[in-house]
Structures are given as structure tokens and as C-alpha cells.
CSV table of C-alpha atoms in Angstrom, one decimal:
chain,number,residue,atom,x,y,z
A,1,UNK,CA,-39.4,-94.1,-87.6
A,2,UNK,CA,-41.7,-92.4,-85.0
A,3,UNK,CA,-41.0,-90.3,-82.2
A,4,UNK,CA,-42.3,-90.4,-79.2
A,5,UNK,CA,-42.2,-87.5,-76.3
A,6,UNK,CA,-42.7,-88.7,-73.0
A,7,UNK,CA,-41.9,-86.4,-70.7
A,8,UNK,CA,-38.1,-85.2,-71.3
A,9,UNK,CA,-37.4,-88.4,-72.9
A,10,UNK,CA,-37.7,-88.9,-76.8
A,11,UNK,CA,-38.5,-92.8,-77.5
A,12,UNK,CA,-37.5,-94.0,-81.3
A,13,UNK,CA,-39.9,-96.5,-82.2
A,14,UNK,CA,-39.5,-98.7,-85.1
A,15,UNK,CA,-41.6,-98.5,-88.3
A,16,UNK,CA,-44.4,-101.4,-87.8
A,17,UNK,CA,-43.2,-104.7,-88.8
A,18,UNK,CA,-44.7,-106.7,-91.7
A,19,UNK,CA,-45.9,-105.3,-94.8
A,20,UNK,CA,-47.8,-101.2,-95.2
A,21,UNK,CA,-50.2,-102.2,-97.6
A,22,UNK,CA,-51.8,-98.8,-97.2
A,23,UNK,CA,-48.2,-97.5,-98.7
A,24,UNK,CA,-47.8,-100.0,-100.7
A,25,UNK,CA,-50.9,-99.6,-102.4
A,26,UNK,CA,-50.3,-96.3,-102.2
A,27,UNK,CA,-47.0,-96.4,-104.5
A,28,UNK,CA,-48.0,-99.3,-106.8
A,29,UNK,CA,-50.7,-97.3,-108.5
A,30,UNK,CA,-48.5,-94.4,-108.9
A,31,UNK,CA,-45.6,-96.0,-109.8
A,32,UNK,CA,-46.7,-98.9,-112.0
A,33,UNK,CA,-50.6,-98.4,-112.2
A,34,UNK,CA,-54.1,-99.6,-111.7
A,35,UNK,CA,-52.9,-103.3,-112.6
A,36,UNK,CA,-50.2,-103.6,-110.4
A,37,UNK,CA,-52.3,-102.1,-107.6
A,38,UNK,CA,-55.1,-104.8,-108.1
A,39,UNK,CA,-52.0,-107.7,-108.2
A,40,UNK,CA,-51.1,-106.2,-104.6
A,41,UNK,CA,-54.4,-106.2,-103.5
A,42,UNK,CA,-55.0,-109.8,-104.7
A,43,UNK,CA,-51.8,-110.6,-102.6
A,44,UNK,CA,-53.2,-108.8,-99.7
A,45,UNK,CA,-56.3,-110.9,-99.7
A,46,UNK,CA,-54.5,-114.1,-100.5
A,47,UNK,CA,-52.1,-113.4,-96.8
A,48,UNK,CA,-55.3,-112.3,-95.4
A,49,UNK,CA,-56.8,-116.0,-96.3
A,50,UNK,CA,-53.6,-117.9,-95.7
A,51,UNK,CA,-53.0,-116.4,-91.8
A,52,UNK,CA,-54.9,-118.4,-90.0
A,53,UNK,CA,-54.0,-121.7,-91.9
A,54,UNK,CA,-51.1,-124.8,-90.8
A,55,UNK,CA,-47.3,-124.3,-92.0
A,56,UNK,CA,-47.5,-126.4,-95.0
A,57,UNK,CA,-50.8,-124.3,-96.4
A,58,UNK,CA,-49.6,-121.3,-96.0
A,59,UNK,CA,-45.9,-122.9,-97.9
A,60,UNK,CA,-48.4,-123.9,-100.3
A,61,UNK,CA,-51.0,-120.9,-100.7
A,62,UNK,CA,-47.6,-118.4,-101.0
A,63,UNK,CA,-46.1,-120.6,-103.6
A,64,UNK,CA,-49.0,-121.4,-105.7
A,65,UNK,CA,-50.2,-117.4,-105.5
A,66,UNK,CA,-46.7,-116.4,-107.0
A,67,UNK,CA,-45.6,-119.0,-109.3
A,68,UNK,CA,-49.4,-118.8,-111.1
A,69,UNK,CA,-49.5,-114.6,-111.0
A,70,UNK,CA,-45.9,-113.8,-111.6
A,71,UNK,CA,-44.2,-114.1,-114.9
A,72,UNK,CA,-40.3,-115.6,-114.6
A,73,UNK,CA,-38.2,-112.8,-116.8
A,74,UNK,CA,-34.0,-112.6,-117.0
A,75,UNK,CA,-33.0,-109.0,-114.7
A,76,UNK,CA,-31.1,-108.3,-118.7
A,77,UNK,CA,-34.6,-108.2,-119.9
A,78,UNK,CA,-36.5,-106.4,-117.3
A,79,UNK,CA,-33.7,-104.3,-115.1
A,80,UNK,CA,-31.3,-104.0,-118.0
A,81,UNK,CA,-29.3,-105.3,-115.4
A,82,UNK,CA,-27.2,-108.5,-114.8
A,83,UNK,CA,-27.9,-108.9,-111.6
A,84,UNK,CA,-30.7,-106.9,-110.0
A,85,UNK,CA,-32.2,-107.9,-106.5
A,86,UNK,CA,-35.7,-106.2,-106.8
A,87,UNK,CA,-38.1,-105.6,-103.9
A,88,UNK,CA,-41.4,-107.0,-103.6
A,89,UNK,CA,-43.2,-104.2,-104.6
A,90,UNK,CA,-41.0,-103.9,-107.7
A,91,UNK,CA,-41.9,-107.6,-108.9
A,92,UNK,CA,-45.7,-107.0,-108.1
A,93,UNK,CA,-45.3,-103.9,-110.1
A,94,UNK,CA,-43.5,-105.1,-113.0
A,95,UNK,CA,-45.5,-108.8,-112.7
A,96,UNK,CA,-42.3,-110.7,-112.9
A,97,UNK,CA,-38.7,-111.1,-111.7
A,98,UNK,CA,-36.2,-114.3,-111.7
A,99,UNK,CA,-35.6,-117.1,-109.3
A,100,UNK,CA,-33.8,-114.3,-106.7
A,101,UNK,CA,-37.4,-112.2,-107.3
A,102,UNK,CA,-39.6,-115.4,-106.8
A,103,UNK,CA,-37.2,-116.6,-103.7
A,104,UNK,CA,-37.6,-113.2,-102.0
A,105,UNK,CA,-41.3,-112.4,-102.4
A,106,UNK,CA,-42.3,-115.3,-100.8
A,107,UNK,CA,-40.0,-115.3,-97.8
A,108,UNK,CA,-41.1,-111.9,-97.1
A,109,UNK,CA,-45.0,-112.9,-97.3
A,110,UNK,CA,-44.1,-116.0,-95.1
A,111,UNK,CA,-42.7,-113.8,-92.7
A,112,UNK,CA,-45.8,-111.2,-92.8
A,113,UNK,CA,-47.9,-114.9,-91.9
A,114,UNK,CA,-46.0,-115.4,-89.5
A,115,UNK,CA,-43.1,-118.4,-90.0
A,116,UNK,CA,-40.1,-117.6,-88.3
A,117,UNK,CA,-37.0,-116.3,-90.0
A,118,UNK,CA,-35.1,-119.3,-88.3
A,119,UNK,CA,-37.1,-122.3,-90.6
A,120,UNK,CA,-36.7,-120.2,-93.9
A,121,UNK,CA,-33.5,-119.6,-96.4
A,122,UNK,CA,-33.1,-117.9,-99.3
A,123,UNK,CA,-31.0,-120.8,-100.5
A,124,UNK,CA,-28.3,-120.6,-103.8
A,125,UNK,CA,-27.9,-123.8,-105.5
A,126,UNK,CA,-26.4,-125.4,-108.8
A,127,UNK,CA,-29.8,-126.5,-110.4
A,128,UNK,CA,-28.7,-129.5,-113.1
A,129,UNK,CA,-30.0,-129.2,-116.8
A,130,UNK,CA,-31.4,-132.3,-118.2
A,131,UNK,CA,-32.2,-134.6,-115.1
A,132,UNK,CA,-30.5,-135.5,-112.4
A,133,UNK,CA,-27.4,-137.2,-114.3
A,134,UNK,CA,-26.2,-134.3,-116.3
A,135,UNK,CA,-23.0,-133.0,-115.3
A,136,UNK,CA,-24.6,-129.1,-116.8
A,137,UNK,CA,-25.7,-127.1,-114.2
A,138,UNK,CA,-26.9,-123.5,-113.9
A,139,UNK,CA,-27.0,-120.9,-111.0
A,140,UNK,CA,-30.2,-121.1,-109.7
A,141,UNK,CA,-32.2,-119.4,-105.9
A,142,UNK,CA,-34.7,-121.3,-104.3
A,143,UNK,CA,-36.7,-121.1,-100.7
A,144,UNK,CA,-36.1,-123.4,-98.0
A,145,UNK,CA,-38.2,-124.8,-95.0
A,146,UNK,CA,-37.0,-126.2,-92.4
A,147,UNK,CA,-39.7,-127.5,-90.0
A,148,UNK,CA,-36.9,-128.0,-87.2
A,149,UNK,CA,-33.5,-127.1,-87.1
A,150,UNK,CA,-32.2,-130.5,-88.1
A,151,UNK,CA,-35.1,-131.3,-90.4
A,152,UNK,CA,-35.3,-132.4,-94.3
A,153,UNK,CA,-35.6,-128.9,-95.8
A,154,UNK,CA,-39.0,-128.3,-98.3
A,155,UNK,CA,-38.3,-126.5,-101.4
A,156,UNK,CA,-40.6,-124.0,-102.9
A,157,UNK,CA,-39.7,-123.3,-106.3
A,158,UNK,CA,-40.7,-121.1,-109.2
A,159,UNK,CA,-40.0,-123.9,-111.6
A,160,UNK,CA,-41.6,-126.2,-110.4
A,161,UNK,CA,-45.3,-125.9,-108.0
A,162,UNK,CA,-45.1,-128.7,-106.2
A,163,UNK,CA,-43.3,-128.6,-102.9
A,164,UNK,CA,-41.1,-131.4,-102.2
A,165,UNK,CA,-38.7,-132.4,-100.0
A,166,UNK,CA,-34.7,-131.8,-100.6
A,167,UNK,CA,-34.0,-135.5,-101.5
A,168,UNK,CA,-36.9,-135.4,-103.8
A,169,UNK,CA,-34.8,-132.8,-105.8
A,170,UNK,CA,-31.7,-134.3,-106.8
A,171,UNK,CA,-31.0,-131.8,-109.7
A,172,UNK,CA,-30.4,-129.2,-107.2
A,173,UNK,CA,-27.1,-129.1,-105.3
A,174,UNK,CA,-26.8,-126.7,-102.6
A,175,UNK,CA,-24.4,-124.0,-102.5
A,176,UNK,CA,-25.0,-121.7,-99.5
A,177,UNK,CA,-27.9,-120.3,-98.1
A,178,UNK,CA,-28.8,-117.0,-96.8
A,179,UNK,CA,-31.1,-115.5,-93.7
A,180,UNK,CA,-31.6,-113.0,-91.5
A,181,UNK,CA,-30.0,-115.4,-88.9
A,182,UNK,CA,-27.4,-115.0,-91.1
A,183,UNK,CA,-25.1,-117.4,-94.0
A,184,UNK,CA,-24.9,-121.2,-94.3
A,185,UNK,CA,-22.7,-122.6,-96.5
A,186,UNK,CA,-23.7,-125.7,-98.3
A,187,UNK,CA,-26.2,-127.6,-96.2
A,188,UNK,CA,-24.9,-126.4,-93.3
A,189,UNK,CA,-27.3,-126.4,-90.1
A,190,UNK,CA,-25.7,-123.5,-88.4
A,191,UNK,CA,-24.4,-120.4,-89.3
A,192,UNK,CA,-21.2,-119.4,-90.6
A,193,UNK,CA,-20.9,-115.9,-91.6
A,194,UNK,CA,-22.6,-113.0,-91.1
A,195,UNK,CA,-25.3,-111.2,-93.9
A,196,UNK,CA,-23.4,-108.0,-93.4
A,197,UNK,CA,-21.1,-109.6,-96.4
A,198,UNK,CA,-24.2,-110.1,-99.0
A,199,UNK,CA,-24.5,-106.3,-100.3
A,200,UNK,CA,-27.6,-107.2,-102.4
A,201,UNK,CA,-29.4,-108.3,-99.5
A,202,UNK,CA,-28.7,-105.3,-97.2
A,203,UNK,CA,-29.4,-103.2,-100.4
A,204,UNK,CA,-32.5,-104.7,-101.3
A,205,UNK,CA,-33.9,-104.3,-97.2
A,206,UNK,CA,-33.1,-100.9,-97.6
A,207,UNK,CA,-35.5,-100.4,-100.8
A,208,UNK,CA,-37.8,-102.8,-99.1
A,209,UNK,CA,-38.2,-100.3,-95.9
A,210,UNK,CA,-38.2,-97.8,-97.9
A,211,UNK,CA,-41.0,-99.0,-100.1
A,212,UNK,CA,-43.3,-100.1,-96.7
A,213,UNK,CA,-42.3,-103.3,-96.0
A,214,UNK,CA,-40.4,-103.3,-92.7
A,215,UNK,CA,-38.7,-106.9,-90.7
């Protein structure tokens, strides 16, 4: 936060928005070291390359970038955790994460490119094992874009690199989906709850801000 004095009036300013990568350097090298530092430095560059590209390339650069430098590891493994939310900073550092990890990395560095929080969701879903006609299924986060409110959503994965479209992936079967606009539930176009009730998420913001990355 920074203060301003104007006259005899103190302005609060917000943090600037997007992602500090002076900080963020900053703290990957003395948290995790020099190779985390050059993976966030790589990922700087990449956004650097990517902002001046469509939509779809920049979907494509951001998911590509992750799902070929990032390693997918269970939170037991690498949090010693069941369930752990980690930052992007903390996947960069560690060099892997699990589908939450994968889904929220990249809707932050489509957000820092400039996409609008209303055509992306952190999106839950029941991901079937063993094709499209097996009643197993298994928790499972992906992103969604929507291109317009009412449009076929595109699905960036960390299992799979190519984007397709939603009814290209019938193995996935959509539970509720989550932004800062706030909840959907199933494929819902509008809003039905707020994100006040998904502790994770407010948690992992926190960390986020904390870290140097600020929306």
C-alpha cells in the first residue's frame, strides 16, 4: 500500500496491479535459488513475448510455457499436505504443483496479458478415467475461456496441451467454477454465490499479494 500526502489529505493507493517481477525475483532466489529465479525470469520473457499477441496465442503461449516447464506432483508429495493451494511463485519455485497449481498460474499470467477476469474460470470438474464411457471419475481443476459470455468455453489443461473446445472433452464433466466475478455452479453462465465462501482462494490471494503479485 502507498501513501500519499496531499495537502491535509492522506490518499491510500493500491499496490500496482499485475505481477512485481522485481520482488518476485527478488524472493525466488532467496527462497528457492538461482533455478527458480531463472524459471521466473523465463516466464517474464515468455509474458513479455505473448502481450502483444491475439487471445487464442496468448491461451496458447501461457499453456504451452507451463505444461512443458512445470512438473505435475500430488500437494502429499510436495506440501505434505492434502490439499494445498500454492501461489505462483511457490510453483515456479518448487517447479511443480497439481491441476489447482497449473489452473491458477496460468489465470494469473492471463490476467498480467491482459484477458479479462470475466472470460476466464478456474473451473472444478469430474475428469473420467479410461475414456469417455467409464463411469470412474476423479476430481480434477482446469481453466476456462469463454470468448463471450454465452460462448463454447476452451479448456487449457495440464494433461493434455492442446486447447480444445468443451464438447471436444467429453471426459470432463463440470462441477462448478470459480472467479473473481465470483461462483458458477455447473455450467452455469451467471453467477451464483459469492468467492467469499472458497477459503483457499481468499487464502491463496493473500500469499499471492504478499508475494508481489497484486489483482
Amino acid at each position: 500500500m502507498l501513501v500519499v500526502l496531499l495537502g491535509t489529505t492522506l490518499l491510500y493507493l493500491p499496490a500496482r496491479a499485475g505481477w512485481d517481477f522485481d520482488k518476485l525475483l527478488r524472493l525466488a532466489q532467496q527462497r528457492y535459488g538461482a533455478t527458480a529465479a531463472r524459471l521466473l525470469a523465463d516466464t517474464q520473457q515468455m509474458l513479455a513475448g505473448a502481450r502483444n499477441q491475439s487471445e487464442q496465442d496468448k491461451l496458447r503461449w501461457v499453456n504451452d510455457f507451463f505444461n512443458r516447464r512445470l512438473q505435475f506432483q500430488d500437494d502429499s508429495a510436495l506440501w505434505k499436505e492434502a490439499d494445498y493451494w500454492a501461489t505462483p511463485l511457490e510453483m515456479i519455485g518448487k517447479g511443480a504443483g497439481d491441476c489447482e497449481d497449473f489452473t491458477i498460474i496460468k489465470y494469473f499470467a492471463l490476467k498480467e496479458l491482459g484477458i479479462s477476469a470475466e472470460k476466464l474460470r478456474l473451473s472444478y470438474v469430474k475428469a473420467r478415467i479410461g475414456g469417455s464411457g467409464s463411469s470412474v471419475t476423479q476430481a480434477h481443476m482446469v481453466l476456462t475461456y469463454y470468448p463471450s459470455p454465452d460462448a463454447e468455453p476452451l479448456v487449457l489443461d495440464n494433461l493434455i496441451n492442446e486447447i480444445r473446445p468443451a464438447s471436444r472433452r467429453p471426459d470432463l464433466v463440470p462441477v462448478f467454477s470459480f472467479s473473481s466475478e465470483g461462483i458458477f455452479a455447473g455450467a452455469g453462465t451467471q453467477p451464483s454465490a459469492s468467492v467469499d465462501r472458497l477459503s483457499r482462494w481468499k487464502d491463496v490471494l493473500l500469499r499471492m499479494q504478499s508475494d508481489g503479485i497484486v489483482f
